[in-house]
Coordinates of C-alpha atoms in Angstrom, one line a residue:
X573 CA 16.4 -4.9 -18.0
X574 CA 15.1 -8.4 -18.3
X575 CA 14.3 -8.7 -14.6
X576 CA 12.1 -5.2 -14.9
X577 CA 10.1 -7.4 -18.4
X578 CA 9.8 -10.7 -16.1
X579 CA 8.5 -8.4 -13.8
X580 CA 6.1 -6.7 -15.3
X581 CA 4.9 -9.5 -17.3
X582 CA 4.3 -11.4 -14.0
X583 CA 2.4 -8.4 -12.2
X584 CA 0.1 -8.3 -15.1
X585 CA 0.1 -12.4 -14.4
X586 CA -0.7 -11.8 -11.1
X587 CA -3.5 -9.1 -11.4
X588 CA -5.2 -11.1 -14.2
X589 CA -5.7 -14.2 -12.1
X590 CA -6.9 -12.2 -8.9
X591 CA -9.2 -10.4 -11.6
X592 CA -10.4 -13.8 -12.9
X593 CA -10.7 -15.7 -8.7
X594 CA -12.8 -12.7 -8.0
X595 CA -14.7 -12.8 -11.1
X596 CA -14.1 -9.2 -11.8
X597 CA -16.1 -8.1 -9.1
X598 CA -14.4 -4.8 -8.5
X599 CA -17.6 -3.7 -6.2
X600 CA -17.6 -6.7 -4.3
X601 CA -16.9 -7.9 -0.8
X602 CA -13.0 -9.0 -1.5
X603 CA -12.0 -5.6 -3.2
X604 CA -14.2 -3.7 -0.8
X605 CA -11.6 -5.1 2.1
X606 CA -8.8 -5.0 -0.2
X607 CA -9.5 -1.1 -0.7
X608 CA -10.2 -0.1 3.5
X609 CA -6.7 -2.3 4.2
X610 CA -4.4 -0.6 1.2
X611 CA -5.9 2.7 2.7
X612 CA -6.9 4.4 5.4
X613 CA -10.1 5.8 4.6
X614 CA -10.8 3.2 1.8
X615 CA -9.6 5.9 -0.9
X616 CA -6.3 6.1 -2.8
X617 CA -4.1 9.0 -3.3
X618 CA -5.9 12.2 -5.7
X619 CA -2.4 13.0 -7.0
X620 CA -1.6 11.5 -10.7
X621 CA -3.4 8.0 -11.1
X622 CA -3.1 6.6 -7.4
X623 CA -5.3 3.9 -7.9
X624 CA -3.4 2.8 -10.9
X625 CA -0.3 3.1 -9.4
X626 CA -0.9 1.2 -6.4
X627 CA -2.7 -1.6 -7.5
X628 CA -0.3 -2.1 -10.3
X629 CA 2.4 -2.1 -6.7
X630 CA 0.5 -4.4 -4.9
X631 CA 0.5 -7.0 -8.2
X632 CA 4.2 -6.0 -8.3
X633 CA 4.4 -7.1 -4.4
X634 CA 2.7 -10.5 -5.3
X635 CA 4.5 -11.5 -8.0
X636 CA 7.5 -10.9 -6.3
X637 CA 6.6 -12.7 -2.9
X638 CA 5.8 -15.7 -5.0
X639 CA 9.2 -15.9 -6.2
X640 CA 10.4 -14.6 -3.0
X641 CA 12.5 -12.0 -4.7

């Protein structure tokens, strides 16, 4: 239960400062390649949030590389 708070505490952590490196620039060069390597057409999923869902994954995935978890 802890682990899952410490996790999700350092996802939003990690998000925030990628957020803040790229200087919110979601229409910019980084995210662009971000988006065409998470996916293959450079779209998420339609089904229920997909967009949400991964990038809140691939903060998940960062935070947890860091700590090598």
């Amino acid at each position: 239960m802890i682990r899952a708070i410490i996790d999700f505490i350092g996802t939003l952590w990690v998000l925030a400062a990628l957020g803040w490196v790229s200087r919110f620039r979601i229409r910019g060069a980084y995210w662009n390649w971000r988006m065409h390597t998470a996916f293959a057409d450079g779209i998420p999923e339609a089904k229920q949030n997909g967009l949400i869902r991964s990038v809140f994954e691939y903060g998940r995935w960062a935070w947890r590389i860091r700590r090598l978890r």
